[in-house]
PDB file of C-alpha atoms in Angstrom:
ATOM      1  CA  UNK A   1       8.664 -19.432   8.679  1.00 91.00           C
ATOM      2  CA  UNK A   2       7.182 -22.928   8.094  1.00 93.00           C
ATOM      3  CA  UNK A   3       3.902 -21.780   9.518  1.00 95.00           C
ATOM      4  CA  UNK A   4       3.667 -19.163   7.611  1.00 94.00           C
ATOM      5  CA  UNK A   5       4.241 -21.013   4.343  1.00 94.00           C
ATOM      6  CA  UNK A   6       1.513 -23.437   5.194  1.00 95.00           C
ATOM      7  CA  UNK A   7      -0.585 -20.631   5.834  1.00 94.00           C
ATOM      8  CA  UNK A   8      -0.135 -18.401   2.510  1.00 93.00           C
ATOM      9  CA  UNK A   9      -0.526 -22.433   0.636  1.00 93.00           C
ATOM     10  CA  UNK A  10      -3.537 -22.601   2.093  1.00 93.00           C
ATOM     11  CA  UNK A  11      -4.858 -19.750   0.853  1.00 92.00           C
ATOM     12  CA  UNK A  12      -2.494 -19.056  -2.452  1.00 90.00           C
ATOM     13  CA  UNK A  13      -5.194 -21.051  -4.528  1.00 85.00           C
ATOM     14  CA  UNK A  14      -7.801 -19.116  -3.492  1.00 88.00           C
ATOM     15  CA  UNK A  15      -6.687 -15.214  -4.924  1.00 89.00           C
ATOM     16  CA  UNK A  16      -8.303 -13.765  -7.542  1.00 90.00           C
ATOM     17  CA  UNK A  17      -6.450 -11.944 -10.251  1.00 90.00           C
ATOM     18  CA  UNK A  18      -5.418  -8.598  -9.341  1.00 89.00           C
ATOM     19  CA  UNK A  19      -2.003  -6.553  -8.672  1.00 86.00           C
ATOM     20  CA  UNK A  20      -1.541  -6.536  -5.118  1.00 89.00           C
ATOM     21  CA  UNK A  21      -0.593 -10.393  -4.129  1.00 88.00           C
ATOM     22  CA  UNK A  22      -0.077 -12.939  -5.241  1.00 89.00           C
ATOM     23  CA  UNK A  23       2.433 -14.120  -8.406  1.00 90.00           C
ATOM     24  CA  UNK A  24       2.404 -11.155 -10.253  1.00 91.00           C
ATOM     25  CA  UNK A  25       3.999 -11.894 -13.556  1.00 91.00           C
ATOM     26  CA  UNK A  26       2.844 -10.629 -17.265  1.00 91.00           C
ATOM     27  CA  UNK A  27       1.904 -13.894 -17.760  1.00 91.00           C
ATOM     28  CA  UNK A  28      -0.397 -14.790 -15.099  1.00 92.00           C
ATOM     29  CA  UNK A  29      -1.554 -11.466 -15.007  1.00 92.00           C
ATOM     30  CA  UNK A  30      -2.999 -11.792 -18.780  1.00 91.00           C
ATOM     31  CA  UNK A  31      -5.019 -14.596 -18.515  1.00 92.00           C
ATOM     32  CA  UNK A  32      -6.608 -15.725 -15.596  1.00 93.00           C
ATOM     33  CA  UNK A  33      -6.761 -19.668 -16.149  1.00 94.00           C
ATOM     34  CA  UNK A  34      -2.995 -19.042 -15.834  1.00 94.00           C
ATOM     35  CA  UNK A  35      -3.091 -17.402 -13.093  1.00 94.00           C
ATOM     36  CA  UNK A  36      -5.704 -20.132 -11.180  1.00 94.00           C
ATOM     37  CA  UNK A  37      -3.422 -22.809 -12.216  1.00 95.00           C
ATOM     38  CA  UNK A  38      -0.127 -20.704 -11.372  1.00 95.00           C
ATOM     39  CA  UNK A  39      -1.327 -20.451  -7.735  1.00 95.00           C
ATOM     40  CA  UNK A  40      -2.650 -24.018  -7.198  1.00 96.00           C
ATOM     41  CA  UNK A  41       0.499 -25.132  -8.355  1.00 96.00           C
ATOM     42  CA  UNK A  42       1.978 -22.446  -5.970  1.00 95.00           C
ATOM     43  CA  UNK A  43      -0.465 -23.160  -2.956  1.00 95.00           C
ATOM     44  CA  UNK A  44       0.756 -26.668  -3.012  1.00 96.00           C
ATOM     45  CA  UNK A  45       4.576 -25.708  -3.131  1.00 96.00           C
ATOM     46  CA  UNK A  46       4.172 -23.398  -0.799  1.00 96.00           C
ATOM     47  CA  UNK A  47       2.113 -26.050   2.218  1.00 96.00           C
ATOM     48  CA  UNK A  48       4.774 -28.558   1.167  1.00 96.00           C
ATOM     49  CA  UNK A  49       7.802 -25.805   1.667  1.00 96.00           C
ATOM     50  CA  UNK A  50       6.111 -25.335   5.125  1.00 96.00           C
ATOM     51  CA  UNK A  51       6.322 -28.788   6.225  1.00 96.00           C
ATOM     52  CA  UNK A  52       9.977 -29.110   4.940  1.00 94.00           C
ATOM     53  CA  UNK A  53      10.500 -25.811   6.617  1.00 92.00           C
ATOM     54  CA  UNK A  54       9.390 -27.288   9.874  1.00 93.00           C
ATOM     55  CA  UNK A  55      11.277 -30.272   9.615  1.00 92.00           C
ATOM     56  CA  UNK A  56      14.306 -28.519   9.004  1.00 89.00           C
ATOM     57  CA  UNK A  57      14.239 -26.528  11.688  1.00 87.00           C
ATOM     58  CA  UNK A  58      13.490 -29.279  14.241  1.00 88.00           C
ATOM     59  CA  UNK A  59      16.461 -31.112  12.363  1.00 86.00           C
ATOM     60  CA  UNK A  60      19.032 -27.955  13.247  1.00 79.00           C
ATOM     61  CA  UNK A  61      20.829 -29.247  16.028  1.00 77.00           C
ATOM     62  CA  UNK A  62      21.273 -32.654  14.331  1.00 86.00           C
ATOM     63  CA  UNK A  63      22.462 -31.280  11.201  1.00 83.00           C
ATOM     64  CA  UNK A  64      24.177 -28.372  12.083  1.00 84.00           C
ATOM     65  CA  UNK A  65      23.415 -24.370  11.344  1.00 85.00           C
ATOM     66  CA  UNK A  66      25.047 -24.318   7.223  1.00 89.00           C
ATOM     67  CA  UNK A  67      22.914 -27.121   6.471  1.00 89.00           C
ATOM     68  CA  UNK A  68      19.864 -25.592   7.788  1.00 89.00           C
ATOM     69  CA  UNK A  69      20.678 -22.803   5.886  1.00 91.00           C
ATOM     70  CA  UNK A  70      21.502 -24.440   2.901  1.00 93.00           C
ATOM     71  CA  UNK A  71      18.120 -26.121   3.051  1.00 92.00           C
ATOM     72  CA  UNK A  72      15.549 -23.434   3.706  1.00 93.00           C
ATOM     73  CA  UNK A  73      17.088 -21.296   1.192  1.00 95.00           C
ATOM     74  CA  UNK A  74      16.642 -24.161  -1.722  1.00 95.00           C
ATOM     75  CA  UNK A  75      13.293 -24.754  -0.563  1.00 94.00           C
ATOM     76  CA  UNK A  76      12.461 -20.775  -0.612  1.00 93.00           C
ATOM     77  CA  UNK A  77      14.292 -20.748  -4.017  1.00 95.00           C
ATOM     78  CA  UNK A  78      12.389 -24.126  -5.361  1.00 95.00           C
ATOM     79  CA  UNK A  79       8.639 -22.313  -4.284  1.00 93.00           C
ATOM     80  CA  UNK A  80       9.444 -18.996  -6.034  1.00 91.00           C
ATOM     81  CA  UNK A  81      10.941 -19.811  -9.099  1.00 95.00           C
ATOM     82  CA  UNK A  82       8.455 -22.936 -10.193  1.00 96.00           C
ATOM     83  CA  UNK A  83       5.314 -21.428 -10.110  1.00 95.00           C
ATOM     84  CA  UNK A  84       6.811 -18.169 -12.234  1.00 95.00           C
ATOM     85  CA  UNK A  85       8.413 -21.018 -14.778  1.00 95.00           C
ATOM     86  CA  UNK A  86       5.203 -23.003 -14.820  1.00 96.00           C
ATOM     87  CA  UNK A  87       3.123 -19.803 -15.568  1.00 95.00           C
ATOM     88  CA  UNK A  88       5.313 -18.729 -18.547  1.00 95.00           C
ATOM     89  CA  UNK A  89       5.007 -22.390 -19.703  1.00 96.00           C
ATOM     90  CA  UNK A  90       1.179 -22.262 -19.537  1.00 95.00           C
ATOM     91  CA  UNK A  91       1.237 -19.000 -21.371  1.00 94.00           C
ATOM     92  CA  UNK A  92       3.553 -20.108 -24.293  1.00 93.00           C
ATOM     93  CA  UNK A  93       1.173 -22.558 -24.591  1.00 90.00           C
ATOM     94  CA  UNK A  94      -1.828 -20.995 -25.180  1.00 83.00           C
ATOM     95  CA  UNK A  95      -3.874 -22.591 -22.286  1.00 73.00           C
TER      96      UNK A  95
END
């Protein structure tokens, strides 16, 4: 899973505008400076997620299965939901 976070970062930044991948919100889907900044910021969450994925799951046996767990669902959780808050922010205002 951390591989292929690092993988869709690494490319995130580089989609175009259109309705088929990428984060597909109203707002990033209405003007495309927010939606180039939307996946930068995204891209970068998403190669950091992938190292902290891999880290957790090399940490596993150390820290046992819940926190594991625990931890790649807040770091799936933390890449999803900033980018769609940051690209409402941009939106309301007016970049």
């Amino acid at each position: 899973l951390g591989l292929l976070y690092l993988f869709l970062g690494s490319e995130e930044g580089k989609v175009k505008p259109n309705t088929d991948m990428g984060i597909r919100n109203r707002w990033t889907l209405t003007d495309p400076d927010v939606w180039n900044r939307t996946h930068r910021l995204g891209g970068k969450l998403f190669i950091l997620g992938g190292f902290l994925l891999i880290i957790d799951g090399f940490c596993g046996r150390l820290l046992g299965e819940n926190f594991v767990l625990a931890a790649m669902l807040g770091i799936i959780l933390v890449c999803s939901v900033i980018p769609m808050g940051y690209s409402f922010w941009l939106f309301k205002k007016g970049v």
